């Protein structure tokens, strides 16, 4: 399923702020037996949600599209299931001072925006998010609050483009469909010896001088 385009993400946010959250905490290993992406949202932060007072089951933040975390979010193993689970849980963006490179890449591929901000800005957002919504604008690369807070963030231009257009690897390839088709047609004309029909051998592939 293609990723949904992201221009803005706004609403309530989970004011968590926890540091060094690894992928095993995001989605425990016993949830990884499935070969499907669906159903993983039920296992998100299972250990944290064992506490009845956890932030993820607090009705004030139910369905929040934004998660605010501490530094080094997504460390640990490279499991893409962590991004799948967060996406199914409804998280469209994660704000933190830093992310694991692998998690950040997996999040991007699955249409989740990762926003890096200084710790001071994250602390302010955690405080605001306890009672008020926040907004992320990908067009202007800013995070704002109802109290005129405005925090700018950097984002790779290619990733920004893909997120705003809802493009994953397949979508990027399909966007070049005309160019790919034109290339294949040109190759079939200019180098017919490599344009072999599926399931058929061509004598043009035989060695020179062979009859």
PDB file of C-alpha atoms in Angstrom:
ATOM      1  CA  UNK A   1       0.000   0.000   0.000  1.00  0.00           C
ATOM      2  CA  UNK A   2       1.452   3.404  -0.944  1.00  0.00           C
ATOM      3  CA  UNK A   3       2.368   5.878   1.783  1.00  0.00           C
ATOM      4  CA  UNK A   4      -0.057   8.722   2.443  1.00  0.00           C
ATOM      5  CA  UNK A   5       1.368  12.156   1.522  1.00  0.00           C
ATOM      6  CA  UNK A   6       2.428  14.307   4.475  1.00  0.00           C
ATOM      7  CA  UNK A   7       2.171  18.093   4.285  1.00  0.00           C
ATOM      8  CA  UNK A   8       1.210  18.832   7.883  1.00  0.00           C
ATOM      9  CA  UNK A   9       0.828  16.699  10.996  1.00  0.00           C
ATOM     10  CA  UNK A  10      -1.113  18.343  13.782  1.00  0.00           C
ATOM     11  CA  UNK A  11      -3.059  17.417  16.869  1.00  0.00           C
ATOM     12  CA  UNK A  12      -2.317  15.914  20.229  1.00  0.00           C
ATOM     13  CA  UNK A  13       1.084  14.336  20.809  1.00  0.00           C
ATOM     14  CA  UNK A  14       2.257  11.660  23.212  1.00  0.00           C
ATOM     15  CA  UNK A  15       4.423  13.674  25.658  1.00  0.00           C
ATOM     16  CA  UNK A  16       6.748  10.803  26.446  1.00  0.00           C
ATOM     17  CA  UNK A  17      10.318  12.088  26.243  1.00  0.00           C
ATOM     18  CA  UNK A  18      11.965   8.732  27.043  1.00  0.00           C
ATOM     19  CA  UNK A  19      15.598   8.332  25.966  1.00  0.00           C
ATOM     20  CA  UNK A  20      17.343   5.378  24.276  1.00  0.00           C
ATOM     21  CA  UNK A  21      14.094   3.715  23.248  1.00  0.00           C
ATOM     22  CA  UNK A  22      15.151   0.617  21.318  1.00  0.00           C
ATOM     23  CA  UNK A  23      13.192  -1.291  18.711  1.00  0.00           C
ATOM     24  CA  UNK A  24      12.545  -4.153  21.129  1.00  0.00           C
ATOM     25  CA  UNK A  25      10.656  -1.729  23.353  1.00  0.00           C
ATOM     26  CA  UNK A  26       8.763  -0.321  20.366  1.00  0.00           C
ATOM     27  CA  UNK A  27       7.659  -3.801  19.267  1.00  0.00           C
ATOM     28  CA  UNK A  28       8.787  -6.857  21.311  1.00  0.00           C
ATOM     29  CA  UNK A  29      10.442  -9.793  19.559  1.00  0.00           C
ATOM     30  CA  UNK A  30       7.548 -12.205  20.066  1.00  0.00           C
ATOM     31  CA  UNK A  31       5.456 -10.038  17.719  1.00  0.00           C
ATOM     32  CA  UNK A  32       7.901 -10.631  14.862  1.00  0.00           C
ATOM     33  CA  UNK A  33       6.682 -14.109  13.947  1.00  0.00           C
ATOM     34  CA  UNK A  34       4.174 -12.668  11.507  1.00  0.00           C
ATOM     35  CA  UNK A  35       4.973 -12.160   7.840  1.00  0.00           C
ATOM     36  CA  UNK A  36       2.305  -9.476   7.538  1.00  0.00           C
ATOM     37  CA  UNK A  37       2.466  -5.804   8.411  1.00  0.00           C
ATOM     38  CA  UNK A  38      -0.998  -5.732   9.920  1.00  0.00           C
ATOM     39  CA  UNK A  39      -1.782  -6.362  13.573  1.00  0.00           C
ATOM     40  CA  UNK A  40       1.500  -5.003  14.933  1.00  0.00           C
ATOM     41  CA  UNK A  41      -0.117  -1.857  16.293  1.00  0.00           C
ATOM     42  CA  UNK A  42      -1.525  -3.914  19.164  1.00  0.00           C
ATOM     43  CA  UNK A  43       1.998  -4.705  20.341  1.00  0.00           C
ATOM     44  CA  UNK A  44       3.424  -1.177  20.271  1.00  0.00           C
ATOM     45  CA  UNK A  45       5.188  -0.359  23.573  1.00  0.00           C
ATOM     46  CA  UNK A  46       3.692  -3.478  25.132  1.00  0.00           C
ATOM     47  CA  UNK A  47       6.009  -3.359  28.152  1.00  0.00           C
ATOM     48  CA  UNK A  48       5.275   0.329  28.756  1.00  0.00           C
ATOM     49  CA  UNK A  49       1.533  -0.201  28.392  1.00  0.00           C
ATOM     50  CA  UNK A  50       1.598  -2.870  31.083  1.00  0.00           C
ATOM     51  CA  UNK A  51       1.499   0.105  33.464  1.00  0.00           C
ATOM     52  CA  UNK A  52      -2.149   1.199  33.660  1.00  0.00           C
ATOM     53  CA  UNK A  53      -1.044   4.832  33.941  1.00  0.00           C
ATOM     54  CA  UNK A  54       1.003   4.782  30.728  1.00  0.00           C
ATOM     55  CA  UNK A  55       0.787   7.710  28.316  1.00  0.00           C
ATOM     56  CA  UNK A  56      -0.153   5.583  25.302  1.00  0.00           C
ATOM     57  CA  UNK A  57      -3.466   4.465  26.800  1.00  0.00           C
ATOM     58  CA  UNK A  58      -4.293   7.832  28.339  1.00  0.00           C
ATOM     59  CA  UNK A  59      -7.588   8.903  26.707  1.00  0.00           C
ATOM     60  CA  UNK A  60      -6.316  12.481  26.419  1.00  0.00           C
ATOM     61  CA  UNK A  61      -3.866  11.347  23.745  1.00  0.00           C
ATOM     62  CA  UNK A  62      -5.927   8.633  22.078  1.00  0.00           C
ATOM     63  CA  UNK A  63      -5.087   8.447  18.375  1.00  0.00           C
ATOM     64  CA  UNK A  64      -2.363  11.091  18.619  1.00  0.00           C
ATOM     65  CA  UNK A  65      -0.441  11.337  15.319  1.00  0.00           C
ATOM     66  CA  UNK A  66       2.746  12.654  16.948  1.00  0.00           C
ATOM     67  CA  UNK A  67       5.141  11.027  19.399  1.00  0.00           C
ATOM     68  CA  UNK A  68       7.665  13.129  21.333  1.00  0.00           C
ATOM     69  CA  UNK A  69      10.634  11.107  22.568  1.00  0.00           C
ATOM     70  CA  UNK A  70      14.141  11.531  23.918  1.00  0.00           C
ATOM     71  CA  UNK A  71      17.511  11.159  22.241  1.00  0.00           C
ATOM     72  CA  UNK A  72      18.622   8.027  20.370  1.00  0.00           C
ATOM     73  CA  UNK A  73      15.095   6.919  19.520  1.00  0.00           C
ATOM     74  CA  UNK A  74      14.873   3.629  17.608  1.00  0.00           C
ATOM     75  CA  UNK A  75      18.249   2.226  18.633  1.00  0.00           C
ATOM     76  CA  UNK A  76      18.901  -1.512  18.872  1.00  0.00           C
ATOM     77  CA  UNK A  77      18.072  -3.959  16.100  1.00  0.00           C
ATOM     78  CA  UNK A  78      17.291  -3.022  12.513  1.00  0.00           C
ATOM     79  CA  UNK A  79      13.766  -4.504  12.524  1.00  0.00           C
ATOM     80  CA  UNK A  80      11.486  -2.638  10.130  1.00  0.00           C
ATOM     81  CA  UNK A  81       8.577  -3.974  12.190  1.00  0.00           C
ATOM     82  CA  UNK A  82       9.111  -1.032  14.555  1.00  0.00           C
ATOM     83  CA  UNK A  83       8.138   1.417  11.830  1.00  0.00           C
ATOM     84  CA  UNK A  84       5.279  -0.818  10.655  1.00  0.00           C
ATOM     85  CA  UNK A  85       3.897  -0.985  14.192  1.00  0.00           C
ATOM     86  CA  UNK A  86       4.126   2.749  14.829  1.00  0.00           C
ATOM     87  CA  UNK A  87       2.425   3.492  11.519  1.00  0.00           C
ATOM     88  CA  UNK A  88      -0.447   1.110  12.287  1.00  0.00           C
ATOM     89  CA  UNK A  89      -0.734   2.646  15.749  1.00  0.00           C
ATOM     90  CA  UNK A  90      -1.418   5.970  14.013  1.00  0.00           C
ATOM     91  CA  UNK A  91       1.910   7.748  14.521  1.00  0.00           C
ATOM     92  CA  UNK A  92       2.707   9.943  11.514  1.00  0.00           C
ATOM     93  CA  UNK A  93       5.667  11.803  13.040  1.00  0.00           C
ATOM     94  CA  UNK A  94       8.219  11.343  15.814  1.00  0.00           C
ATOM     95  CA  UNK A  95      10.059  14.294  17.354  1.00  0.00           C
ATOM     96  CA  UNK A  96      13.321  13.626  19.213  1.00  0.00           C
ATOM     97  CA  UNK A  97      16.813  15.104  19.640  1.00  0.00           C
ATOM     98  CA  UNK A  98      18.324  12.187  17.680  1.00  0.00           C
ATOM     99  CA  UNK A  99      17.401   8.911  16.000  1.00  0.00           C
ATOM    100  CA  UNK A 100      19.100   5.660  15.112  1.00  0.00           C
ATOM    101  CA  UNK A 101      20.107   5.906  11.452  1.00  0.00           C
ATOM    102  CA  UNK A 102      18.497   2.559  10.594  1.00  0.00           C
ATOM    103  CA  UNK A 103      15.243   3.419  12.331  1.00  0.00           C
ATOM    104  CA  UNK A 104      15.155   6.819  10.644  1.00  0.00           C
ATOM    105  CA  UNK A 105      15.552   5.127   7.250  1.00  0.00           C
ATOM    106  CA  UNK A 106      12.857   2.564   8.004  1.00  0.00           C
ATOM    107  CA  UNK A 107      10.501   5.271   9.225  1.00  0.00           C
ATOM    108  CA  UNK A 108      11.022   7.273   6.037  1.00  0.00           C
ATOM    109  CA  UNK A 109      10.331   4.241   3.844  1.00  0.00           C
ATOM    110  CA  UNK A 110       7.067   3.701   5.690  1.00  0.00           C
ATOM    111  CA  UNK A 111       5.856   7.290   5.527  1.00  0.00           C
ATOM    112  CA  UNK A 112       6.759   8.384   9.067  1.00  0.00           C
ATOM    113  CA  UNK A 113       8.360  11.808   9.483  1.00  0.00           C
ATOM    114  CA  UNK A 114      11.289  11.984  11.927  1.00  0.00           C
ATOM    115  CA  UNK A 115      11.954  15.487  13.249  1.00  0.00           C
ATOM    116  CA  UNK A 116      15.227  16.247  15.027  1.00  0.00           C
ATOM    117  CA  UNK A 117      15.186  19.188  17.426  1.00  0.00           C
ATOM    118  CA  UNK A 118      17.504  20.307  20.242  1.00  0.00           C
ATOM    119  CA  UNK A 119      16.767  18.884  23.682  1.00  0.00           C
ATOM    120  CA  UNK A 120      15.565  22.263  24.951  1.00  0.00           C
ATOM    121  CA  UNK A 121      12.951  22.430  22.180  1.00  0.00           C
ATOM    122  CA  UNK A 122      11.865  18.839  22.837  1.00  0.00           C
ATOM    123  CA  UNK A 123      11.473  19.588  26.556  1.00  0.00           C
ATOM    124  CA  UNK A 124       9.286  22.576  25.718  1.00  0.00           C
ATOM    125  CA  UNK A 125       7.144  20.497  23.358  1.00  0.00           C
ATOM    126  CA  UNK A 126       6.700  17.755  25.959  1.00  0.00           C
ATOM    127  CA  UNK A 127       5.456  20.377  28.434  1.00  0.00           C
ATOM    128  CA  UNK A 128       3.038  21.941  25.934  1.00  0.00           C
ATOM    129  CA  UNK A 129       1.789  18.593  24.598  1.00  0.00           C
ATOM    130  CA  UNK A 130       0.540  17.514  28.017  1.00  0.00           C
ATOM    131  CA  UNK A 131      -2.420  19.861  27.588  1.00  0.00           C
ATOM    132  CA  UNK A 132      -2.332  21.314  24.089  1.00  0.00           C
ATOM    133  CA  UNK A 133      -1.923  20.262  20.434  1.00  0.00           C
ATOM    134  CA  UNK A 134       1.162  20.963  18.350  1.00  0.00           C
ATOM    135  CA  UNK A 135       1.664  21.234  14.604  1.00  0.00           C
ATOM    136  CA  UNK A 136       4.382  20.132  12.198  1.00  0.00           C
ATOM    137  CA  UNK A 137       4.556  21.798   8.781  1.00  0.00           C
ATOM    138  CA  UNK A 138       6.720  19.920   6.289  1.00  0.00           C
ATOM    139  CA  UNK A 139       6.460  22.712   3.722  1.00  0.00           C
ATOM    140  CA  UNK A 140       8.133  25.246   6.039  1.00  0.00           C
ATOM    141  CA  UNK A 141       9.974  22.617   8.137  1.00  0.00           C
ATOM    142  CA  UNK A 142       8.660  24.034  11.399  1.00  0.00           C
ATOM    143  CA  UNK A 143       7.061  22.778  14.597  1.00  0.00           C
ATOM    144  CA  UNK A 144       4.688  25.238  16.274  1.00  0.00           C
ATOM    145  CA  UNK A 145       2.490  25.454  19.379  1.00  0.00           C
ATOM    146  CA  UNK A 146      -0.549  27.574  20.319  1.00  0.00           C
ATOM    147  CA  UNK A 147       1.837  29.736  22.361  1.00  0.00           C
ATOM    148  CA  UNK A 148       3.794  31.104  19.384  1.00  0.00           C
ATOM    149  CA  UNK A 149       6.665  28.655  19.830  1.00  0.00           C
ATOM    150  CA  UNK A 150       8.316  28.003  16.468  1.00  0.00           C
ATOM    151  CA  UNK A 151      11.108  25.470  16.021  1.00  0.00           C
ATOM    152  CA  UNK A 152      12.832  25.001  12.657  1.00  0.00           C
ATOM    153  CA  UNK A 153      14.172  21.595  11.670  1.00  0.00           C
ATOM    154  CA  UNK A 154      16.333  20.272   8.842  1.00  0.00           C
ATOM    155  CA  UNK A 155      15.306  17.459   6.525  1.00  0.00           C
ATOM    156  CA  UNK A 156      17.016  15.904   3.519  1.00  0.00           C
ATOM    157  CA  UNK A 157      15.361  17.449   0.407  1.00  0.00           C
ATOM    158  CA  UNK A 158      14.865  14.049  -1.235  1.00  0.00           C
ATOM    159  CA  UNK A 159      13.149  12.607   1.835  1.00  0.00           C
ATOM    160  CA  UNK A 160      11.040  15.732   2.187  1.00  0.00           C
ATOM    161  CA  UNK A 161       9.894  15.439  -1.427  1.00  0.00           C
ATOM    162  CA  UNK A 162       9.033  11.750  -1.064  1.00  0.00           C
ATOM    163  CA  UNK A 163       7.109  12.277   2.174  1.00  0.00           C
ATOM    164  CA  UNK A 164       5.146  15.194   0.784  1.00  0.00           C
ATOM    165  CA  UNK A 165       4.225  13.229  -2.344  1.00  0.00           C
ATOM    166  CA  UNK A 166       3.653   9.900  -0.577  1.00  0.00           C
ATOM    167  CA  UNK A 167       6.355   8.164  -2.617  1.00  0.00           C
ATOM    168  CA  UNK A 168       8.109   4.949  -1.628  1.00  0.00           C
ATOM    169  CA  UNK A 169      10.616   2.995  -3.744  1.00  0.00           C
ATOM    170  CA  UNK A 170       7.840   1.523  -5.892  1.00  0.00           C
ATOM    171  CA  UNK A 171       6.185   4.885  -6.343  1.00  0.00           C
ATOM    172  CA  UNK A 172       9.478   6.478  -7.360  1.00  0.00           C
ATOM    173  CA  UNK A 173       9.995   3.751  -9.960  1.00  0.00           C
ATOM    174  CA  UNK A 174       6.468   4.052 -11.341  1.00  0.00           C
ATOM    175  CA  UNK A 175       6.961   7.804 -11.693  1.00  0.00           C
ATOM    176  CA  UNK A 176       9.672   6.995 -14.250  1.00  0.00           C
ATOM    177  CA  UNK A 177       7.457   4.537 -16.172  1.00  0.00           C
ATOM    178  CA  UNK A 178       7.546   6.515 -19.431  1.00  0.00           C
ATOM    179  CA  UNK A 179      11.325   6.917 -19.336  1.00  0.00           C
ATOM    180  CA  UNK A 180      11.768   3.210 -18.544  1.00  0.00           C
ATOM    181  CA  UNK A 181       9.460   2.168 -21.391  1.00  0.00           C
ATOM    182  CA  UNK A 182      11.241   4.476 -23.840  1.00  0.00           C
ATOM    183  CA  UNK A 183      14.596   3.056 -22.784  1.00  0.00           C
ATOM    184  CA  UNK A 184      13.427  -0.533 -23.223  1.00  0.00           C
ATOM    185  CA  UNK A 185      12.058   0.273 -26.680  1.00  0.00           C
ATOM    186  CA  UNK A 186      15.325   1.946 -27.680  1.00  0.00           C
ATOM    187  CA  UNK A 187      17.401  -0.967 -26.404  1.00  0.00           C
ATOM    188  CA  UNK A 188      15.230  -3.486 -28.265  1.00  0.00           C
ATOM    189  CA  UNK A 189      15.897  -1.567 -31.482  1.00  0.00           C
ATOM    190  CA  UNK A 190      19.587  -0.800 -31.008  1.00  0.00           C
ATOM    191  CA  UNK A 191      20.662  -4.041 -29.291  1.00  0.00           C
ATOM    192  CA  UNK A 192      18.159  -6.743 -30.244  1.00  0.00           C
ATOM    193  CA  UNK A 193      20.512  -9.508 -29.105  1.00  0.00           C
ATOM    194  CA  UNK A 194      19.696  -8.728 -25.463  1.00  0.00           C
ATOM    195  CA  UNK A 195      15.958  -8.249 -26.035  1.00  0.00           C
ATOM    196  CA  UNK A 196      15.019 -11.934 -25.782  1.00  0.00           C
ATOM    197  CA  UNK A 197      11.371 -12.799 -25.270  1.00  0.00           C
ATOM    198  CA  UNK A 198      10.623 -14.612 -22.041  1.00  0.00           C
ATOM    199  CA  UNK A 199      10.613 -18.353 -22.523  1.00  0.00           C
ATOM    200  CA  UNK A 200      12.226 -18.213 -26.007  1.00  0.00           C
ATOM    201  CA  UNK A 201      15.853 -18.550 -26.995  1.00  0.00           C
ATOM    202  CA  UNK A 202      17.241 -16.443 -29.806  1.00  0.00           C
ATOM    203  CA  UNK A 203      19.911 -17.580 -32.268  1.00  0.00           C
ATOM    204  CA  UNK A 204      21.350 -14.086 -32.051  1.00  0.00           C
ATOM    205  CA  UNK A 205      22.709 -15.032 -28.612  1.00  0.00           C
ATOM    206  CA  UNK A 206      24.910 -17.749 -30.057  1.00  0.00           C
ATOM    207  CA  UNK A 207      28.652 -17.245 -30.242  1.00  0.00           C
ATOM    208  CA  UNK A 208      30.038 -15.553 -33.413  1.00  0.00           C
ATOM    209  CA  UNK A 209      30.811 -18.081 -36.144  1.00  0.00           C
ATOM    210  CA  UNK A 210      28.621 -20.753 -34.592  1.00  0.00           C
ATOM    211  CA  UNK A 211      25.958 -22.295 -36.911  1.00  0.00           C
TER     212      UNK A 211
END
